[in-house]
């Protein structure tokens, strides 16, 4: 089964749900999104064609709790679910990770579709089948792979997304601009954001079709992430913002002037507003950052780690480093943060 990616207007989503070949729909929505958009979804209208069971999950990351999983699961099971039911998720990445995990486990797995409602979910989180929950021991430690049948991209939802969340999504768009030449060109030529979103989503879909389980080229999507995750925790940054600074750090570590120059072009074209490096304010928590890097889930048993670099636009390289040598290098640059400019 392959995921169908389609651009739709808000008013068309109900129609897409009607067309799903299932007599029951489990509709899982983000609480905040539902408060803004429920009037646009006339459930009674679909109920004439299908049984609809609605679950309104707490907003964003709050949905990805084990306790929330239990509540939602029991509610659906109480009403009766069979293998032919279809789950539809409407929300950002938090909601789609949660809802996809429900879809992957309820009665051993049912089909599902997703309507991503944040920029980050449109270009990244809703694509590629990684679904899951958080544990008190870490994020996304409980999870599965479960490919959605449909991704309905509807940029109308972006009108209510906060500027901070939009900037976070742009961090991922900037990442894609380095991985794909066509995306770089679209961004550089200031094409409409809706078109850029669709191309980024299609790019990730193509990559994950070839490599579902991060064995090979899917790793390239990690550009900016290994160091970004450590910065995200050390400076409490939004995810996409930390990916951006993770890229800046990688480009500086390996003196990649060409990429830094391209980064300036890309960020200006996308109206990027987070130009102040997190390490330029106060003292840099170098030890903290290093300790987060050392805890990275992706460190191999031989103490090596893959880091994604870019030799040219559209040419990512997966390079393996000795963790200790890499950390020495990172410590050196972070101890002279004034040189780490954009
Ligand atoms: N599965 C994957 O491959 C993958 C990839 C990247 C990120 N993720 C996950 O995605 C999550 C982050 O997702 P996100 O950035 O979309 O944030 P989110 O889902 O946490 O949503 C952020 C906030 O925006 C609100 N919101 C969502 N849509 C809105 C809209 N249209 N209008 C107004 N408010 C809206 C939410 O209620 C929430 O308060 C994390 O849990 C991360 O682990 C998953
Ligand atoms: Zn990311």
Short mmCIF file of C-alpha atoms and ligand atoms in Angstrom, two decimals:
data_model
loop_
_atom_site.label_atom_id
_atom_site.label_comp_id
_atom_site.label_asym_id
_atom_site.label_seq_id
_atom_site.Cartn_x
_atom_site.Cartn_y
_atom_site.Cartn_z
CA UNK A 1 0.00 0.00 0.00
CA UNK A 2 1.34 3.41 -0.94
CA UNK A 3 0.43 6.71 0.64
CA UNK A 4 -1.56 9.08 -1.55
CA UNK A 5 -0.56 12.70 -1.11
CA UNK A 6 -3.18 15.22 -2.18
CA UNK A 7 -3.68 18.94 -1.80
CA UNK A 8 -7.21 19.80 -0.70
CA UNK A 9 -9.23 22.81 0.41
CA UNK A 10 -10.79 22.78 3.86
CA UNK A 11 -14.28 22.19 2.51
CA UNK A 12 -13.12 19.11 0.59
CA UNK A 13 -11.89 17.13 3.61
CA UNK A 14 -15.36 15.94 4.57
CA UNK A 15 -15.87 14.69 1.04
CA UNK A 16 -12.57 12.76 1.19
CA UNK A 17 -13.71 11.17 4.43
CA UNK A 18 -17.00 10.18 2.82
CA UNK A 19 -15.11 8.45 0.02
CA UNK A 20 -13.06 6.24 2.37
CA UNK A 21 -13.98 2.60 1.94
CA UNK A 22 -14.99 1.87 5.49
CA UNK A 23 -18.30 1.99 7.31
CA UNK A 24 -16.80 3.39 10.51
CA UNK A 25 -14.49 6.34 10.94
CA UNK A 26 -12.47 6.89 14.10
CA UNK A 27 -11.93 10.64 13.99
CA UNK A 28 -9.04 11.73 16.24
CA UNK A 29 -8.54 15.49 16.46
CA UNK A 30 -6.32 17.94 18.33
CA UNK A 31 -8.35 19.83 20.94
CA UNK A 32 -7.12 23.26 19.87
CA UNK A 33 -7.56 22.56 16.16
CA UNK A 34 -11.06 21.25 16.85
CA UNK A 35 -11.97 24.38 18.81
CA UNK A 36 -11.08 26.47 15.74
CA UNK A 37 -12.42 24.25 13.00
CA UNK A 38 -15.21 22.04 14.30
CA UNK A 39 -17.87 24.18 12.63
CA UNK A 40 -16.23 23.36 9.30
CA UNK A 41 -16.74 19.62 9.89
CA UNK A 42 -20.40 18.78 9.88
CA UNK A 43 -20.18 15.35 11.48
CA UNK A 44 -23.93 14.85 11.07
CA UNK A 45 -23.43 15.06 7.33
CA UNK A 46 -20.94 12.16 7.25
CA UNK A 47 -22.98 10.26 9.81
CA UNK A 48 -25.61 9.77 7.12
CA UNK A 49 -23.05 7.63 5.29
CA UNK A 50 -20.82 6.25 8.01
CA UNK A 51 -20.60 5.76 11.73
CA UNK A 52 -18.24 8.37 13.18
CA UNK A 53 -16.57 7.95 16.58
CA UNK A 54 -14.89 11.17 17.66
CA UNK A 55 -11.94 11.49 20.08
CA UNK A 56 -10.72 14.97 20.96
CA UNK A 57 -7.15 14.61 22.24
CA UNK A 58 -5.29 17.18 24.36
CA UNK A 59 -3.33 19.67 22.28
CA UNK A 60 -0.01 18.90 20.67
CA UNK A 61 2.54 16.90 22.66
CA UNK A 62 0.03 16.35 25.49
CA UNK A 63 -1.69 13.71 23.37
CA UNK A 64 1.38 11.46 23.30
CA UNK A 65 0.93 10.17 26.86
CA UNK A 66 0.42 6.52 27.72
CA UNK A 67 -2.57 7.51 29.88
CA UNK A 68 -4.17 9.31 26.93
CA UNK A 69 -3.59 6.26 24.75
CA UNK A 70 -5.43 4.07 27.23
CA UNK A 71 -8.39 6.46 27.50
CA UNK A 72 -8.78 6.85 23.75
CA UNK A 73 -8.34 3.14 23.06
CA UNK A 74 -10.89 2.06 25.68
CA UNK A 75 -13.39 4.63 24.43
CA UNK A 76 -13.20 3.33 20.87
CA UNK A 77 -13.26 -0.31 21.95
CA UNK A 78 -16.26 0.32 24.17
CA UNK A 79 -18.16 1.58 21.13
CA UNK A 80 -16.98 -1.40 19.07
CA UNK A 81 -14.24 -1.37 16.43
CA UNK A 82 -13.69 -3.85 13.65
CA UNK A 83 -10.73 -4.31 11.30
CA UNK A 84 -12.46 -2.43 8.51
CA UNK A 85 -12.73 0.83 10.45
CA UNK A 86 -10.56 3.71 9.23
CA UNK A 87 -8.92 6.30 11.47
CA UNK A 88 -8.66 9.93 10.38
CA UNK A 89 -6.22 12.16 12.30
CA UNK A 90 -6.52 15.95 12.21
CA UNK A 91 -3.78 17.91 13.96
CA UNK A 92 -0.09 18.68 14.22
CA UNK A 93 2.72 16.16 14.61
CA UNK A 94 1.86 15.45 18.25
CA UNK A 95 -1.65 14.43 17.31
CA UNK A 96 -0.66 12.43 14.22
CA UNK A 97 2.03 10.49 16.13
CA UNK A 98 -0.57 9.61 18.75
CA UNK A 99 -3.45 8.85 16.38
CA UNK A 100 -1.21 6.83 14.07
CA UNK A 101 -0.11 4.73 17.02
CA UNK A 102 -3.75 4.09 17.93
CA UNK A 103 -4.40 3.10 14.29
CA UNK A 104 -1.38 0.78 14.31
CA UNK A 105 -2.44 -1.09 17.43
CA UNK A 106 -6.23 -1.05 17.69
CA UNK A 107 -7.54 -4.51 16.79
CA UNK A 108 -3.96 -5.19 15.57
CA UNK A 109 -4.01 -2.31 13.12
CA UNK A 110 -6.47 -0.50 10.90
CA UNK A 111 -5.96 1.84 7.94
CA UNK A 112 -5.59 5.53 8.61
CA UNK A 113 -5.38 8.93 6.92
CA UNK A 114 -4.01 12.21 8.16
CA UNK A 115 -4.73 15.90 7.79
CA UNK A 116 -1.63 17.73 9.07
CA UNK A 117 -2.49 21.14 10.49
CA UNK A 118 0.92 22.69 11.31
CA UNK A 119 3.69 23.50 8.85
CA UNK A 120 6.01 21.00 10.55
CA UNK A 121 3.41 18.25 10.30
CA UNK A 122 2.70 19.07 6.63
CA UNK A 123 6.32 18.80 5.53
CA UNK A 124 7.55 16.22 8.01
CA UNK A 125 5.68 14.61 10.91
CA UNK A 126 2.65 13.28 9.01
CA UNK A 127 4.84 11.56 6.41
CA UNK A 128 6.78 8.34 6.60
CA UNK A 129 4.80 6.17 8.99
CA UNK A 130 6.68 6.77 12.25
CA UNK A 131 4.04 6.89 14.97
CA UNK A 132 4.32 6.74 18.71
CA UNK A 133 4.06 7.96 22.26
CA UNK A 134 6.38 9.42 24.86
CA UNK A 135 7.52 7.64 27.98
CA UNK A 136 8.67 9.29 31.20
CA UNK A 137 12.11 8.02 30.09
CA UNK A 138 12.12 9.90 26.82
CA UNK A 139 10.25 11.06 23.72
CA UNK A 140 8.98 8.63 21.09
CA UNK A 141 10.31 5.59 22.96
CA UNK A 142 7.06 3.69 22.37
CA UNK A 143 6.31 3.44 18.70
CA UNK A 144 5.65 1.75 15.48
CA UNK A 145 5.80 2.13 11.73
CA UNK A 146 2.34 2.51 10.21
CA UNK A 147 2.02 4.15 6.82
CA UNK A 148 -1.09 6.32 6.34
CA UNK A 149 -3.25 5.65 3.32
CA UNK A 150 -3.83 9.33 2.58
CA UNK A 151 -2.18 12.59 3.51
CA UNK A 152 -4.48 15.49 2.76
CA UNK A 153 -2.50 18.73 2.68
CA UNK A 154 -4.63 21.76 3.42
CA UNK A 155 -2.72 24.99 3.88
CA UNK A 156 -5.91 26.76 5.07
CA UNK A 157 -5.04 25.45 8.55
CA UNK A 158 -1.87 27.55 8.63
CA UNK A 159 -3.92 30.75 9.08
CA UNK A 160 -4.36 29.97 12.78
CA UNK A 161 -0.90 28.54 13.47
CA UNK A 162 1.24 30.79 15.67
CA UNK A 163 4.26 32.55 14.15
CA UNK A 164 6.53 30.57 16.48
CA UNK A 165 5.17 27.26 15.14
CA UNK A 166 5.46 28.51 11.54
CA UNK A 167 9.12 29.41 12.13
CA UNK A 168 9.70 25.96 13.60
CA UNK A 169 8.22 24.38 10.45
CA UNK A 170 10.40 26.63 8.30
CA UNK A 171 13.46 25.12 10.01
CA UNK A 172 12.56 21.80 8.35
CA UNK A 173 11.84 23.51 5.01
CA UNK A 174 15.34 25.03 5.19
CA UNK A 175 16.72 21.53 5.81
CA UNK A 176 14.94 20.20 2.69
CA UNK A 177 16.37 23.09 0.65
CA UNK A 178 19.83 21.59 1.23
CA UNK A 179 18.75 18.04 0.46
CA UNK A 180 16.92 18.73 -2.80
CA UNK A 181 17.94 21.04 -5.62
CA UNK A 182 14.33 21.55 -6.89
CA UNK A 183 13.26 22.64 -3.39
CA UNK A 184 16.25 24.99 -3.16
CA UNK A 185 15.29 26.57 -6.50
CA UNK A 186 11.65 26.98 -5.46
CA UNK A 187 12.68 28.63 -2.19
CA UNK A 188 15.28 30.84 -3.85
CA UNK A 189 12.70 31.96 -6.42
CA UNK A 190 10.21 32.67 -3.66
CA UNK A 191 7.52 30.34 -5.01
CA UNK A 192 4.23 30.21 -3.02
CA UNK A 193 4.59 28.43 0.31
CA UNK A 194 1.78 25.98 -0.61
CA UNK A 195 3.85 24.73 -3.56
CA UNK A 196 7.00 24.45 -1.46
CA UNK A 197 5.08 22.49 1.19
CA UNK A 198 3.80 20.00 -1.37
CA UNK A 199 7.27 19.50 -2.86
CA UNK A 200 8.84 18.98 0.58
CA UNK A 201 6.11 16.50 1.52
CA UNK A 202 6.53 14.62 -1.77
CA UNK A 203 10.31 14.57 -1.26
CA UNK A 204 10.01 12.99 2.19
CA UNK A 205 7.40 10.55 0.89
CA UNK A 206 9.74 9.43 -1.91
CA UNK A 207 12.66 8.99 0.50
CA UNK A 208 10.62 7.03 3.03
CA UNK A 209 9.16 4.81 0.29
CA UNK A 210 12.70 3.78 -0.55
CA UNK A 211 13.90 3.46 3.02
CA UNK A 212 11.18 3.10 5.64
CA UNK A 213 13.39 2.14 8.57
CA UNK A 214 16.26 4.68 8.48
CA UNK A 215 18.66 2.08 7.08
CA UNK A 216 20.12 4.26 4.39
CA UNK A 217 18.98 7.41 2.59
CA UNK A 218 16.29 8.28 5.15
CA UNK A 219 19.21 9.15 7.42
CA UNK A 220 19.82 12.24 5.27
CA UNK A 221 16.60 13.69 6.70
CA UNK A 222 18.55 13.95 9.95
CA UNK A 223 20.57 16.90 8.64
CA UNK A 224 20.91 19.36 11.53
CA UNK A 225 19.19 16.97 13.94
CA UNK A 226 21.98 15.21 15.86
CA UNK A 227 23.44 18.46 17.12
CA UNK A 228 20.05 20.19 16.88
CA UNK A 229 18.44 17.82 19.39
CA UNK A 230 21.18 18.64 21.92
CA UNK A 231 20.69 22.39 21.32
CA UNK A 232 16.90 21.94 21.56
CA UNK A 233 17.22 20.54 25.08
CA UNK A 234 20.09 22.75 26.27
CA UNK A 235 18.45 26.01 25.15
CA UNK A 236 14.76 24.92 25.27
CA UNK A 237 14.27 25.74 21.59
CA UNK A 238 11.38 24.82 19.30
CA UNK A 239 12.30 21.77 17.25
CA UNK A 240 12.68 23.40 13.82
CA UNK A 241 14.63 26.32 15.27
CA UNK A 242 17.12 23.89 16.78
CA UNK A 243 17.43 22.04 13.45
CA UNK A 244 18.40 25.35 11.86
CA UNK A 245 21.13 26.02 14.46
CA UNK A 246 22.17 22.37 14.28
CA UNK A 247 22.87 22.94 10.57
CA UNK A 248 24.77 26.16 11.29
CA UNK A 249 26.93 24.26 13.80
CA UNK A 250 27.63 21.38 11.40
CA UNK A 251 28.56 23.75 8.58
CA UNK A 252 30.93 25.63 10.93
CA UNK A 253 32.47 22.43 12.31
CA UNK A 254 33.59 21.42 8.85
CA UNK A 255 34.23 24.93 7.49
CA UNK A 256 31.51 24.55 4.90
CA UNK A 257 31.46 28.17 3.67
CA UNK A 258 29.42 27.28 0.59
CA UNK A 259 26.58 25.91 2.69
CA UNK A 260 26.68 28.88 5.07
CA UNK A 261 26.36 31.18 2.06
CA UNK A 262 23.40 29.15 0.73
CA UNK A 263 21.85 29.19 4.19
CA UNK A 264 21.82 33.00 4.12
CA UNK A 265 20.04 32.96 0.74
CA UNK A 266 17.49 30.34 1.82
CA UNK A 267 16.62 31.94 5.15
CA UNK A 268 16.11 35.37 3.60
CA UNK A 269 13.83 33.94 0.90
CA UNK A 270 11.72 32.20 3.54
CA UNK A 271 11.46 35.19 5.84
CA UNK A 272 13.30 33.43 8.65
CA UNK A 273 13.17 35.51 11.81
CA UNK A 274 15.41 33.64 14.26
CA UNK A 275 18.75 35.17 13.44
CA UNK A 276 20.14 35.44 16.96
CA UNK A 277 22.26 32.34 17.71
CA UNK A 278 21.23 30.67 20.98
CA UNK A 279 24.91 30.51 21.96
CA UNK A 280 25.29 34.31 21.69
CA UNK A 281 23.17 34.97 24.79
CA UNK A 282 24.84 34.42 28.18
CA UNK A 283 27.36 31.68 28.77
CA UNK A 284 27.23 28.58 26.57
CA UNK A 285 26.28 25.38 28.46
CA UNK A 286 28.95 23.39 26.60
CA UNK A 287 28.98 20.48 29.07
CA UNK A 288 25.21 20.15 28.93
CA UNK A 289 25.21 20.17 25.13
CA UNK A 290 27.94 17.51 25.01
CA UNK A 291 26.13 15.34 27.55
CA UNK A 292 22.99 15.42 25.39
CA UNK A 293 25.01 14.45 22.31
CA UNK A 294 26.51 11.54 24.27
CA UNK A 295 23.01 10.27 25.06
CA UNK A 296 21.90 10.26 21.40
CA UNK A 297 19.89 7.11 20.59
CA UNK A 298 21.71 6.82 17.27
CA UNK A 299 25.21 6.27 18.71
CA UNK A 300 26.44 2.87 17.54
CA UNK A 301 27.90 0.18 19.79
CA UNK A 302 31.43 0.95 18.47
CA UNK A 303 31.06 4.53 19.79
CA UNK A 304 30.66 5.97 16.31
CA UNK A 305 27.92 8.26 15.12
CA UNK A 306 26.62 9.26 11.70
CA UNK A 307 26.50 12.97 10.96
CA UNK A 308 24.85 14.34 7.85
CA UNK A 309 26.77 16.85 5.82
CA UNK A 310 26.08 18.52 2.50
CA UNK A 311 28.77 18.72 -0.14
CA UNK A 312 26.53 20.72 -2.46
CA UNK A 313 22.83 21.56 -2.70
CA UNK A 314 21.04 18.23 -3.27
CA UNK A 315 24.10 16.17 -2.32
CA UNK A 316 23.85 15.01 1.30
CA UNK A 317 26.62 12.80 2.70
CA UNK A 318 26.23 10.39 5.58
CA UNK A 319 29.58 10.42 7.39
CA UNK A 320 30.59 8.27 10.31
CA UNK A 321 32.62 9.87 13.12
CA UNK A 322 34.36 8.70 16.20
CA UNK A 323 32.24 10.19 18.98
CA UNK A 324 35.19 11.32 21.10
CA UNK A 325 36.90 13.10 18.21
CA UNK A 326 33.64 14.74 17.19
CA UNK A 327 32.97 15.95 20.73
CA UNK A 328 36.48 17.46 20.93
CA UNK A 329 35.76 19.39 17.76
CA UNK A 330 32.36 20.57 19.01
CA UNK A 331 33.82 21.68 22.34
CA UNK A 332 36.46 23.67 20.51
CA UNK A 333 33.98 25.62 18.38
CA UNK A 334 31.45 26.12 21.18
CA UNK A 335 34.18 27.55 23.39
CA UNK A 336 34.68 30.32 20.83
CA UNK A 337 31.01 31.08 20.07
CA UNK A 338 31.65 34.55 18.63
CA UNK A 339 33.05 32.85 15.52
CA UNK A 340 29.84 30.80 15.08
CA UNK A 341 27.91 33.45 13.18
CA UNK A 342 25.53 33.11 10.31
N1 LIG B 1 6.51 10.94 13.00
C1 LIG B 1 7.46 11.67 12.50
O1 LIG B 1 8.12 11.31 11.52
C2 LIG B 1 7.75 12.99 13.14
C3 LIG B 1 8.63 13.90 12.52
C4 LIG B 1 8.82 15.14 13.12
C5 LIG B 1 8.17 15.46 14.30
N2 LIG B 1 7.32 14.55 14.88
C6 LIG B 1 6.60 14.86 16.12
O2 LIG B 1 5.75 15.97 15.86
C7 LIG B 1 5.50 16.65 17.08
C8 LIG B 1 5.60 18.15 16.82
O3 LIG B 1 4.59 18.47 15.91
P1 LIG B 1 4.14 19.96 15.56
O4 LIG B 1 5.31 20.82 15.45
O5 LIG B 1 3.19 19.83 14.43
O6 LIG B 1 3.43 20.46 16.89
P2 LIG B 1 2.19 19.99 17.78
O7 LIG B 1 1.41 18.91 17.19
O8 LIG B 1 2.76 19.76 19.15
O9 LIG B 1 1.31 21.31 17.77
C9 LIG B 1 1.83 22.52 18.31
C10 LIG B 1 0.71 23.39 18.80
O10 LIG B 1 -0.03 23.89 17.69
C11 LIG B 1 -1.42 23.65 17.87
N3 LIG B 1 -2.00 23.55 16.53
C12 LIG B 1 -1.92 22.54 15.64
N4 LIG B 1 -2.49 22.87 14.49
C13 LIG B 1 -2.96 24.13 14.63
C14 LIG B 1 -3.66 25.02 13.79
N5 LIG B 1 -3.96 24.72 12.52
N6 LIG B 1 -4.00 26.23 14.29
C15 LIG B 1 -3.67 26.58 15.57
N7 LIG B 1 -3.01 25.78 16.40
C16 LIG B 1 -2.66 24.57 15.94
C17 LIG B 1 -1.49 22.43 18.74
O11 LIG B 1 -2.71 22.36 19.46
C18 LIG B 1 -0.31 22.64 19.68
O12 LIG B 1 -0.69 23.48 20.73
C19 LIG B 1 6.50 16.12 18.10
O13 LIG B 1 5.82 15.25 18.98
C20 LIG B 1 7.48 15.32 17.25
O14 LIG B 1 8.02 14.23 17.96
C21 LIG B 1 7.10 13.34 14.31
ZN1 LIG B 2 12.89 17.36 12.60
#
